[in-house]
Amino acid sequence: MVEIIEKVENGQRLTKEDGIYLYQSSDLLTIGQLADKVNFKKNNNLVYFIQNMTLYFTNVCEAKCAFCNFKKEPGEQGAYTLSGEEMVEYVNQNFNPQIREFHITGGHNPNVPFSYYVECIKSLKKAFPGVSIKAHTAAEIEFFSRLSGLSYASVLKTLMEAGLDTLTGGGAEILSERYRKKMGVGKATTEQWLEIQEVAHNIGLRTHATMLYGSIETIEERIEHMIQLRELQDKTNGFYVFIPLAVQPKSTKAGIKRRTSAIEDLKTIAISRLMLDNFKHIKAYFINIGTQLAQLSLTFGASDVHGTLVQERISHAAGALTPAGLTRDELIHLVKGANRTPVERDTFYNEITRF
């Protein structure tokens, strides 16, 4: 630990072995203090959030990922595929003028053409031209490429012309083929996910990156996941933020043994901050770890508490017990409770208001 402390204080990059050691260490407070110092150098006392709204055009999906409880088969009870006009109507019912971003993910629905997804974005952009569109994971881009026969770059450029501003970070899960095979991740491979991110960055589209931890992956695989992201960030500097996501059980009735521990959550956020030295932000996602732990994580290296969301569905379909959204005042209260300065931002991390 002394060697790692010296490395961090001297701005030296941590190795895979360092990351594994930190996960195995029981010295949570030292790890948290180190991460807090690194975060303070990058972001001072500021913690960012956005007023955003999650949207889901379809829950029909061809993939059969073992951790997902959101997807439906065509014709199954609860399955839906909304048109652009239907989504605009839904947004109008729940919209407030301060919303700055639509956060859009959904199923890989092969029963509609690629043009359907393009028109959905066009409809939203036409109805709400001042709202940024953060839509689709790299895994969805791979699916669109197969669906349309277009290259990754052509898919991305078509979506950008329709109004896409950035990609969401999902679909990464754990960037390990052993994990993806075992968990039945029926979507983009590790190589494809990373390639799509690089293509996006090279055509001027900055993006987000996640890690879904807490199931069958090893500690080594978590650290390797971070290192692969770090190496791509060295090449492109195209990621805004890293978002560790605690895996959720498939039932809200699932007991404590089916969930990640608070120690593991805090440790993962702190180690992410220490390993990902070329990322400006690490996000504490209250949907997965809860509001109070998200608040505590602001002293463990996190500098972003996501956004208002309005009504999150994917984690809640899988058993999340947390709020499906928070108000701006609640997010401000959350950040101030950690003795930090809340900053309302836009999608691109430009400061709008400091509280």
mmCIF file of C-alpha atoms in Angstrom:
data_model
loop_
_atom_site.group_PDB
_atom_site.id
_atom_site.type_symbol
_atom_site.label_atom_id
_atom_site.label_comp_id
_atom_site.label_asym_id
_atom_site.label_seq_id
_atom_site.Cartn_x
_atom_site.Cartn_y
_atom_site.Cartn_z
ATOM 1 C CA MET A 1 0.000 0.000 0.000
ATOM 2 C CA VAL A 2 2.875 2.382 0.731
ATOM 3 C CA GLU A 3 4.195 1.854 -2.807
ATOM 4 C CA ILE A 4 0.742 2.556 -4.264
ATOM 5 C CA ILE A 5 0.370 5.695 -2.128
ATOM 6 C CA GLU A 6 3.746 6.950 -3.412
ATOM 7 C CA LYS A 7 2.745 6.208 -7.015
ATOM 8 C CA VAL A 8 -0.556 8.074 -6.668
ATOM 9 C CA GLU A 9 1.035 11.067 -4.946
ATOM 10 C CA ASN A 10 3.712 11.252 -7.658
ATOM 11 C CA GLY A 11 1.178 10.949 -10.477
ATOM 12 C CA GLN A 12 2.449 7.542 -11.607
ATOM 13 C CA ARG A 13 0.082 5.132 -13.362
ATOM 14 C CA LEU A 14 -1.127 2.102 -11.385
ATOM 15 C CA THR A 15 -0.569 -1.372 -12.827
ATOM 16 C CA LYS A 16 -2.930 -4.326 -13.082
ATOM 17 C CA GLU A 17 -1.218 -5.809 -10.027
ATOM 18 C CA ASP A 18 -1.801 -2.577 -8.082
ATOM 19 C CA GLY A 19 -5.517 -2.658 -8.945
ATOM 20 C CA ILE A 20 -5.869 -6.287 -7.861
ATOM 21 C CA TYR A 21 -4.041 -5.522 -4.600
ATOM 22 C CA LEU A 22 -6.429 -2.652 -3.852
ATOM 23 C CA TYR A 23 -9.457 -4.910 -4.379
ATOM 24 C CA GLN A 24 -7.944 -7.510 -2.041
ATOM 25 C CA SER A 25 -7.039 -4.940 0.619
ATOM 26 C CA SER A 26 -9.308 -4.379 3.617
ATOM 27 C CA ASP A 27 -7.957 -0.835 4.076
ATOM 28 C CA LEU A 28 -11.025 0.842 2.580
ATOM 29 C CA LEU A 29 -10.413 4.235 4.157
ATOM 30 C CA THR A 30 -6.895 4.601 2.751
ATOM 31 C CA ILE A 31 -8.163 3.622 -0.714
ATOM 32 C CA GLY A 32 -10.986 6.161 -0.355
ATOM 33 C CA GLN A 33 -8.639 8.926 0.818
ATOM 34 C CA LEU A 34 -6.320 8.322 -2.141
ATOM 35 C CA ALA A 35 -9.236 8.420 -4.589
ATOM 36 C CA ASP A 36 -10.563 11.581 -2.940
ATOM 37 C CA LYS A 37 -7.183 13.294 -3.386
ATOM 38 C CA VAL A 38 -7.020 12.317 -7.057
ATOM 39 C CA ASN A 39 -10.579 13.524 -7.638
ATOM 40 C CA PHE A 40 -9.900 16.810 -5.852
ATOM 41 C CA LYS A 41 -6.951 17.497 -8.182
ATOM 42 C CA LYS A 42 -9.185 16.930 -11.193
ATOM 43 C CA ASN A 43 -12.452 18.512 -10.037
ATOM 44 C CA ASN A 44 -11.755 20.502 -6.897
ATOM 45 C CA ASN A 45 -14.852 20.424 -4.674
ATOM 46 C CA LEU A 46 -17.330 20.240 -7.571
ATOM 47 C CA VAL A 47 -19.899 17.487 -8.152
ATOM 48 C CA TYR A 48 -21.895 17.454 -11.377
ATOM 49 C CA PHE A 49 -25.466 16.485 -12.253
ATOM 50 C CA ILE A 50 -27.861 17.012 -15.136
ATOM 51 C CA GLN A 51 -31.613 17.428 -15.500
ATOM 52 C CA ASN A 52 -32.365 14.546 -17.818
ATOM 53 C CA MET A 53 -35.081 12.096 -18.716
ATOM 54 C CA THR A 54 -34.750 8.401 -19.527
ATOM 55 C CA LEU A 55 -36.638 7.113 -22.555
ATOM 56 C CA TYR A 56 -37.143 3.571 -23.857
ATOM 57 C CA PHE A 57 -38.565 3.193 -27.364
ATOM 58 C CA THR A 58 -38.716 -0.608 -27.232
ATOM 59 C CA ASN A 59 -38.128 -3.451 -24.797
ATOM 60 C CA VAL A 60 -38.198 -6.136 -27.502
ATOM 61 C CA CYS A 61 -34.701 -7.616 -27.811
ATOM 62 C CA GLU A 62 -32.958 -10.404 -29.693
ATOM 63 C CA ALA A 63 -30.213 -10.751 -27.040
ATOM 64 C CA LYS A 64 -30.633 -13.108 -24.092
ATOM 65 C CA CYS A 65 -28.286 -11.667 -21.473
ATOM 66 C CA ALA A 66 -28.440 -13.565 -18.172
ATOM 67 C CA PHE A 67 -28.472 -10.382 -16.058
ATOM 68 C CA CYS A 68 -31.364 -8.647 -17.883
ATOM 69 C CA ASN A 69 -34.996 -8.585 -16.808
ATOM 70 C CA PHE A 70 -35.987 -5.672 -19.066
ATOM 71 C CA LYS A 71 -36.233 -7.486 -22.421
ATOM 72 C CA LYS A 72 -39.390 -9.001 -23.864
ATOM 73 C CA GLU A 73 -40.033 -11.354 -26.757
ATOM 74 C CA PRO A 74 -42.260 -10.094 -29.607
ATOM 75 C CA GLY A 75 -45.894 -10.586 -28.612
ATOM 76 C CA GLU A 76 -45.046 -11.258 -24.971
ATOM 77 C CA GLN A 77 -47.210 -9.505 -22.407
ATOM 78 C CA GLY A 78 -45.689 -6.107 -21.641
ATOM 79 C CA ALA A 79 -43.704 -5.914 -24.891
ATOM 80 C CA TYR A 80 -43.812 -2.538 -26.633
ATOM 81 C CA THR A 81 -42.315 -0.610 -29.546
ATOM 82 C CA LEU A 82 -43.221 3.066 -29.585
ATOM 83 C CA SER A 83 -43.191 5.313 -32.640
ATOM 84 C CA GLY A 84 -41.454 8.663 -32.566
ATOM 85 C CA GLU A 85 -44.828 10.399 -32.299
ATOM 86 C CA GLU A 86 -45.860 8.213 -29.334
ATOM 87 C CA MET A 87 -42.597 9.009 -27.567
ATOM 88 C CA VAL A 88 -43.039 12.734 -28.168
ATOM 89 C CA GLU A 89 -46.510 12.438 -26.628
ATOM 90 C CA TYR A 90 -45.055 10.625 -23.588
ATOM 91 C CA VAL A 91 -42.354 13.274 -23.175
ATOM 92 C CA ASN A 92 -44.901 16.091 -23.392
ATOM 93 C CA GLN A 93 -46.805 14.511 -20.485
ATOM 94 C CA ASN A 94 -43.678 14.406 -18.281
ATOM 95 C CA PHE A 95 -41.549 17.274 -19.587
ATOM 96 C CA ASN A 96 -40.310 20.340 -17.777
ATOM 97 C CA PRO A 97 -38.412 23.143 -19.558
ATOM 98 C CA GLN A 98 -35.243 22.540 -17.502
ATOM 99 C CA ILE A 99 -34.651 19.066 -18.974
ATOM 100 C CA ARG A 100 -31.455 19.235 -21.016
ATOM 101 C CA GLU A 101 -30.932 15.620 -22.067
ATOM 102 C CA PHE A 102 -32.841 12.564 -23.218
ATOM 103 C CA HIS A 103 -31.053 9.399 -22.111
ATOM 104 C CA ILE A 104 -32.194 6.685 -24.515
ATOM 105 C CA THR A 105 -31.480 2.956 -24.397
ATOM 106 C CA GLY A 106 -33.592 -0.049 -25.269
ATOM 107 C CA GLY A 107 -33.836 -3.482 -26.775
ATOM 108 C CA HIS A 108 -32.211 -4.761 -29.952
ATOM 109 C CA ASN A 109 -35.510 -5.136 -31.780
ATOM 110 C CA PRO A 110 -34.932 -6.893 -35.136
ATOM 111 C CA ASN A 111 -38.595 -6.562 -36.164
ATOM 112 C CA VAL A 112 -38.177 -2.929 -37.188
ATOM 113 C CA PRO A 113 -35.653 -1.527 -39.707
ATOM 114 C CA PHE A 114 -32.720 0.742 -38.859
ATOM 115 C CA SER A 115 -34.718 3.633 -40.329
ATOM 116 C CA TYR A 116 -37.184 3.238 -37.424
ATOM 117 C CA TYR A 117 -34.437 4.106 -34.902
ATOM 118 C CA VAL A 118 -33.277 7.042 -37.042
ATOM 119 C CA GLU A 119 -36.806 8.443 -37.347
ATOM 120 C CA CYS A 120 -37.324 8.129 -33.575
ATOM 121 C CA ILE A 121 -34.356 10.411 -32.928
ATOM 122 C CA LYS A 122 -35.474 12.809 -35.668
ATOM 123 C CA SER A 123 -38.948 13.062 -34.098
ATOM 124 C CA LEU A 124 -37.530 13.923 -30.684
ATOM 125 C CA LYS A 125 -35.039 16.434 -32.067
ATOM 126 C CA LYS A 126 -37.731 18.150 -34.100
ATOM 127 C CA ALA A 127 -40.109 18.410 -31.116
ATOM 128 C CA PHE A 128 -37.389 19.332 -28.578
ATOM 129 C CA PRO A 129 -34.531 20.972 -30.508
ATOM 130 C CA GLY A 130 -32.894 22.353 -27.355
ATOM 131 C CA VAL A 131 -32.526 18.976 -25.649
ATOM 132 C CA SER A 132 -29.376 16.890 -26.190
ATOM 133 C CA ILE A 133 -29.840 13.278 -27.250
ATOM 134 C CA LYS A 134 -27.679 10.700 -25.498
ATOM 135 C CA ALA A 135 -28.773 7.520 -27.190
ATOM 136 C CA HIS A 136 -27.750 3.928 -27.831
ATOM 137 C CA THR A 137 -24.927 1.800 -26.515
ATOM 138 C CA ALA A 138 -22.004 0.605 -28.631
ATOM 139 C CA ALA A 139 -23.740 -2.797 -28.575
ATOM 140 C CA GLU A 140 -26.814 -1.201 -30.166
ATOM 141 C CA ILE A 141 -24.578 0.361 -32.841
ATOM 142 C CA GLU A 142 -23.189 -3.116 -33.644
ATOM 143 C CA PHE A 143 -26.779 -4.396 -33.883
ATOM 144 C CA PHE A 144 -27.774 -1.489 -36.164
ATOM 145 C CA SER A 145 -24.776 -2.271 -38.379
ATOM 146 C CA ARG A 146 -25.964 -5.871 -38.817
ATOM 147 C CA LEU A 147 -29.556 -4.744 -39.287
ATOM 148 C CA SER A 148 -28.721 -2.170 -41.969
ATOM 149 C CA GLY A 149 -25.598 -3.580 -43.617
ATOM 150 C CA LEU A 150 -23.855 -0.255 -42.953
ATOM 151 C CA SER A 151 -20.416 0.229 -41.404
ATOM 152 C CA TYR A 152 -20.148 1.415 -37.796
ATOM 153 C CA ALA A 153 -19.070 4.854 -39.023
ATOM 154 C CA SER A 154 -22.022 5.107 -41.424
ATOM 155 C CA VAL A 155 -24.488 4.065 -38.712
ATOM 156 C CA LEU A 156 -23.072 6.656 -36.336
ATOM 157 C CA LYS A 157 -23.023 9.435 -38.950
ATOM 158 C CA THR A 158 -26.627 8.678 -39.934
ATOM 159 C CA LEU A 159 -27.722 8.898 -36.294
ATOM 160 C CA MET A 160 -25.694 12.094 -35.779
ATOM 161 C CA GLU A 161 -27.401 13.686 -38.780
ATOM 162 C CA ALA A 162 -30.743 12.746 -37.179
ATOM 163 C CA GLY A 163 -29.772 14.485 -33.918
ATOM 164 C CA LEU A 164 -27.578 12.116 -31.872
ATOM 165 C CA ASP A 165 -25.170 14.018 -29.592
ATOM 166 C CA THR A 166 -23.405 11.218 -27.697
ATOM 167 C CA LEU A 167 -23.561 7.473 -27.024
ATOM 168 C CA THR A 168 -24.575 5.999 -23.680
ATOM 169 C CA GLY A 169 -22.004 3.821 -21.912
ATOM 170 C CA GLY A 170 -23.874 0.525 -21.695
ATOM 171 C CA GLY A 171 -23.308 -2.774 -23.433
ATOM 172 C CA ALA A 172 -19.778 -2.990 -22.035
ATOM 173 C CA GLU A 173 -20.871 -5.156 -19.069
ATOM 174 C CA ILE A 174 -17.451 -6.771 -18.404
ATOM 175 C CA LEU A 175 -14.997 -6.544 -21.302
ATOM 176 C CA SER A 176 -13.967 -10.191 -21.122
ATOM 177 C CA GLU A 177 -14.963 -12.898 -23.577
ATOM 178 C CA ARG A 178 -15.021 -15.525 -20.811
ATOM 179 C CA TYR A 179 -17.576 -13.445 -18.941
ATOM 180 C CA ARG A 180 -19.610 -12.616 -22.055
ATOM 181 C CA LYS A 181 -19.838 -16.275 -23.078
ATOM 182 C CA LYS A 182 -20.764 -17.435 -19.570
ATOM 183 C CA MET A 183 -23.388 -14.710 -19.100
ATOM 184 C CA GLY A 184 -24.874 -15.202 -22.560
ATOM 185 C CA VAL A 185 -24.183 -11.624 -23.607
ATOM 186 C CA GLY A 186 -25.792 -11.977 -27.029
ATOM 187 C CA LYS A 187 -24.482 -8.707 -28.377
ATOM 188 C CA ALA A 188 -21.237 -6.943 -29.292
ATOM 189 C CA THR A 189 -17.981 -8.651 -28.353
ATOM 190 C CA THR A 190 -15.288 -6.915 -26.304
ATOM 191 C CA GLU A 191 -13.378 -6.112 -29.494
ATOM 192 C CA GLN A 192 -16.469 -4.753 -31.259
ATOM 193 C CA TRP A 193 -17.505 -2.593 -28.289
ATOM 194 C CA LEU A 194 -14.064 -1.004 -28.089
ATOM 195 C CA GLU A 195 -13.828 -0.597 -31.864
ATOM 196 C CA ILE A 196 -17.174 1.216 -32.031
ATOM 197 C CA GLN A 197 -16.107 3.576 -29.261
ATOM 198 C CA GLU A 198 -12.890 4.333 -31.137
ATOM 199 C CA VAL A 199 -14.768 4.920 -34.408
ATOM 200 C CA ALA A 200 -17.186 7.262 -32.601
ATOM 201 C CA HIS A 201 -14.350 9.222 -31.009
ATOM 202 C CA ASN A 202 -12.526 9.513 -34.328
ATOM 203 C CA ILE A 203 -15.551 11.087 -36.041
ATOM 204 C CA GLY A 204 -16.019 13.601 -33.242
ATOM 205 C CA LEU A 205 -18.599 11.840 -31.074
ATOM 206 C CA ARG A 206 -17.544 11.711 -27.420
ATOM 207 C CA THR A 207 -19.087 8.924 -25.358
ATOM 208 C CA HIS A 208 -19.514 7.228 -21.986
ATOM 209 C CA ALA A 209 -18.243 3.932 -20.527
ATOM 210 C CA THR A 210 -19.741 1.568 -17.953
ATOM 211 C CA MET A 211 -18.785 -1.586 -16.061
ATOM 212 C CA LEU A 212 -21.469 -3.971 -14.760
ATOM 213 C CA TYR A 213 -19.843 -5.577 -11.723
ATOM 214 C CA GLY A 214 -20.987 -7.978 -9.041
ATOM 215 C CA SER A 215 -21.873 -11.249 -10.791
ATOM 216 C CA ILE A 216 -19.447 -13.912 -12.038
ATOM 217 C CA GLU A 217 -16.522 -11.726 -13.119
ATOM 218 C CA THR A 218 -13.167 -11.991 -11.353
ATOM 219 C CA ILE A 219 -11.324 -9.075 -9.759
ATOM 220 C CA GLU A 220 -8.722 -9.494 -12.503
ATOM 221 C CA GLU A 221 -11.433 -9.052 -15.150
ATOM 222 C CA ARG A 222 -12.672 -5.854 -13.514
ATOM 223 C CA ILE A 223 -9.177 -4.376 -13.538
ATOM 224 C CA GLU A 224 -8.545 -5.546 -17.112
ATOM 225 C CA HIS A 225 -11.836 -3.872 -18.088
ATOM 226 C CA MET A 226 -10.585 -0.574 -16.643
ATOM 227 C CA ILE A 227 -7.178 -0.922 -18.296
ATOM 228 C CA GLN A 228 -8.726 -1.518 -21.734
ATOM 229 C CA LEU A 229 -10.780 1.665 -21.307
ATOM 230 C CA ARG A 230 -7.713 3.545 -20.095
ATOM 231 C CA GLU A 231 -5.706 2.440 -23.137
ATOM 232 C CA LEU A 232 -8.444 3.599 -25.525
ATOM 233 C CA GLN A 233 -8.716 6.898 -23.671
ATOM 234 C CA ASP A 234 -4.951 7.349 -24.137
ATOM 235 C CA LYS A 235 -5.526 7.053 -27.912
ATOM 236 C CA THR A 236 -8.679 9.137 -28.344
ATOM 237 C CA ASN A 237 -9.535 11.093 -25.166
ATOM 238 C CA GLY A 238 -13.135 10.478 -26.205
ATOM 239 C CA PHE A 239 -14.784 9.345 -22.956
ATOM 240 C CA TYR A 240 -16.560 11.852 -20.730
ATOM 241 C CA VAL A 241 -17.035 9.637 -17.688
ATOM 242 C CA PHE A 242 -16.764 6.113 -16.282
ATOM 243 C CA ILE A 243 -19.868 4.635 -14.631
ATOM 244 C CA PRO A 244 -19.493 1.551 -12.409
ATOM 245 C CA LEU A 245 -22.876 -0.225 -12.281
ATOM 246 C CA ALA A 246 -23.662 -2.667 -9.485
ATOM 247 C CA VAL A 247 -25.538 -5.633 -10.953
ATOM 248 C CA GLN A 248 -29.128 -5.951 -9.719
ATOM 249 C CA PRO A 249 -30.937 -9.198 -8.812
ATOM 250 C CA LYS A 250 -33.971 -10.233 -10.849
ATOM 251 C CA SER A 251 -36.423 -9.607 -8.024
ATOM 252 C CA THR A 252 -37.073 -6.753 -5.632
ATOM 253 C CA LYS A 253 -37.622 -9.490 -3.021
ATOM 254 C CA ALA A 254 -34.050 -10.739 -3.421
ATOM 255 C CA GLY A 255 -32.151 -10.681 -0.156
ATOM 256 C CA ILE A 256 -28.884 -9.026 0.797
ATOM 257 C CA LYS A 257 -26.826 -12.025 -0.394
ATOM 258 C CA ARG A 258 -27.980 -11.366 -3.961
ATOM 259 C CA ARG A 259 -26.718 -7.783 -3.979
ATOM 260 C CA THR A 260 -23.295 -6.144 -3.977
ATOM 261 C CA SER A 261 -22.082 -4.938 -0.582
ATOM 262 C CA ALA A 262 -21.640 -1.282 0.339
ATOM 263 C CA ILE A 263 -17.922 -1.946 0.854
ATOM 264 C CA GLU A 264 -17.606 -3.409 -2.653
ATOM 265 C CA ASP A 265 -19.488 -0.474 -4.171
ATOM 266 C CA LEU A 266 -17.325 2.157 -2.480
ATOM 267 C CA LYS A 267 -14.153 0.223 -3.246
ATOM 268 C CA THR A 268 -15.093 -0.102 -6.930
ATOM 269 C CA ILE A 269 -15.722 3.645 -7.251
ATOM 270 C CA ALA A 270 -12.449 4.485 -5.500
ATOM 271 C CA ILE A 271 -10.368 1.967 -7.466
ATOM 272 C CA SER A 272 -11.959 3.215 -10.705
ATOM 273 C CA ARG A 273 -10.822 6.729 -9.808
ATOM 274 C CA LEU A 274 -7.274 5.501 -9.121
ATOM 275 C CA MET A 275 -6.934 3.233 -12.173
ATOM 276 C CA LEU A 276 -8.589 5.549 -14.717
ATOM 277 C CA ASP A 277 -6.134 8.400 -14.384
ATOM 278 C CA ASN A 278 -7.051 9.815 -17.819
ATOM 279 C CA PHE A 279 -10.825 10.042 -17.138
ATOM 280 C CA LYS A 280 -12.003 13.326 -15.641
ATOM 281 C CA HIS A 281 -15.141 11.920 -14.000
ATOM 282 C CA ILE A 282 -16.292 8.816 -12.147
ATOM 283 C CA LYS A 283 -20.056 8.593 -11.690
ATOM 284 C CA ALA A 284 -21.935 7.424 -8.590
ATOM 285 C CA TYR A 285 -25.134 5.935 -10.012
ATOM 286 C CA PHE A 286 -27.760 6.239 -7.260
ATOM 287 C CA ILE A 287 -30.144 3.984 -9.185
ATOM 288 C CA ASN A 288 -27.868 1.018 -8.447
ATOM 289 C CA ILE A 289 -26.248 1.864 -5.117
ATOM 290 C CA GLY A 290 -28.851 4.092 -3.471
ATOM 291 C CA THR A 291 -28.835 7.774 -2.619
ATOM 292 C CA GLN A 292 -26.971 7.626 0.699
ATOM 293 C CA LEU A 293 -24.162 5.449 -0.636
ATOM 294 C CA ALA A 294 -23.953 7.692 -3.699
ATOM 295 C CA GLN A 295 -23.528 10.625 -1.316
ATOM 296 C CA LEU A 296 -20.783 8.815 0.600
ATOM 297 C CA SER A 297 -19.016 7.921 -2.648
ATOM 298 C CA LEU A 298 -18.398 11.644 -3.233
ATOM 299 C CA THR A 299 -15.594 11.284 -0.663
ATOM 300 C CA PHE A 300 -14.365 8.106 -2.422
ATOM 301 C CA GLY A 301 -13.513 9.618 -5.803
ATOM 302 C CA ALA A 302 -16.875 10.213 -7.514
ATOM 303 C CA SER A 303 -17.549 13.615 -9.098
ATOM 304 C CA ASP A 304 -20.914 13.019 -10.789
ATOM 305 C CA VAL A 305 -24.299 11.907 -9.431
ATOM 306 C CA HIS A 306 -25.961 11.459 -12.832
ATOM 307 C CA GLY A 307 -29.330 13.186 -13.143
ATOM 308 C CA THR A 308 -33.024 13.491 -12.445
ATOM 309 C CA LEU A 309 -33.993 10.594 -14.796
ATOM 310 C CA VAL A 310 -37.771 10.945 -14.151
ATOM 311 C CA GLN A 311 -38.456 7.187 -14.459
ATOM 312 C CA GLU A 312 -35.637 4.638 -14.789
ATOM 313 C CA ARG A 313 -36.806 1.171 -15.892
ATOM 314 C CA ILE A 314 -33.917 -1.188 -16.698
ATOM 315 C CA SER A 315 -32.357 -1.530 -13.230
ATOM 316 C CA HIS A 316 -35.792 -1.432 -11.627
ATOM 317 C CA ALA A 317 -36.988 -4.272 -13.858
ATOM 318 C CA ALA A 318 -34.052 -6.225 -12.447
ATOM 319 C CA GLY A 319 -34.885 -5.591 -8.800
ATOM 320 C CA ALA A 320 -33.431 -2.198 -7.872
ATOM 321 C CA LEU A 321 -34.907 -0.848 -4.628
ATOM 322 C CA THR A 322 -33.829 2.750 -5.216
ATOM 323 C CA PRO A 323 -35.867 5.781 -6.385
ATOM 324 C CA ALA A 324 -36.615 5.748 -10.134
ATOM 325 C CA GLY A 325 -35.638 9.426 -10.274
ATOM 326 C CA LEU A 326 -34.777 12.466 -8.156
ATOM 327 C CA THR A 327 -35.633 16.148 -8.429
ATOM 328 C CA ARG A 328 -33.029 18.841 -8.967
ATOM 329 C CA ASP A 329 -33.507 20.017 -5.364
ATOM 330 C CA GLU A 330 -32.934 16.474 -4.082
ATOM 331 C CA LEU A 331 -29.693 16.137 -6.073
ATOM 332 C CA ILE A 332 -28.496 19.508 -4.754
ATOM 333 C CA HIS A 333 -29.330 18.403 -1.207
ATOM 334 C CA LEU A 334 -27.492 15.107 -1.782
ATOM 335 C CA VAL A 335 -24.303 16.839 -2.931
ATOM 336 C CA LYS A 336 -24.356 19.571 -0.296
ATOM 337 C CA GLY A 337 -24.802 16.881 2.364
ATOM 338 C CA ALA A 338 -21.354 15.588 1.382
ATOM 339 C CA ASN A 339 -19.932 19.099 1.840
ATOM 340 C CA ARG A 340 -19.405 19.452 -1.910
ATOM 341 C CA THR A 341 -20.492 22.111 -4.387
ATOM 342 C CA PRO A 342 -23.297 20.988 -6.739
ATOM 343 C CA VAL A 343 -22.900 21.965 -10.397
ATOM 344 C CA GLU A 344 -25.735 21.582 -12.861
ATOM 345 C CA ARG A 345 -24.189 20.643 -16.220
ATOM 346 C CA ASP A 346 -25.219 19.882 -19.763
ATOM 347 C CA THR A 347 -24.515 16.622 -21.621
ATOM 348 C CA PHE A 348 -21.011 17.817 -22.525
ATOM 349 C CA TYR A 349 -20.030 18.739 -18.943
ATOM 350 C CA ASN A 350 -20.351 22.454 -19.539
ATOM 351 C CA GLU A 351 -21.284 24.243 -16.310
ATOM 352 C CA ILE A 352 -24.759 25.794 -16.250
ATOM 353 C CA THR A 353 -25.309 26.733 -12.597
ATOM 354 C CA ARG A 354 -23.191 26.377 -9.483
ATOM 355 C CA PHE A 355 -25.109 26.147 -6.202
#
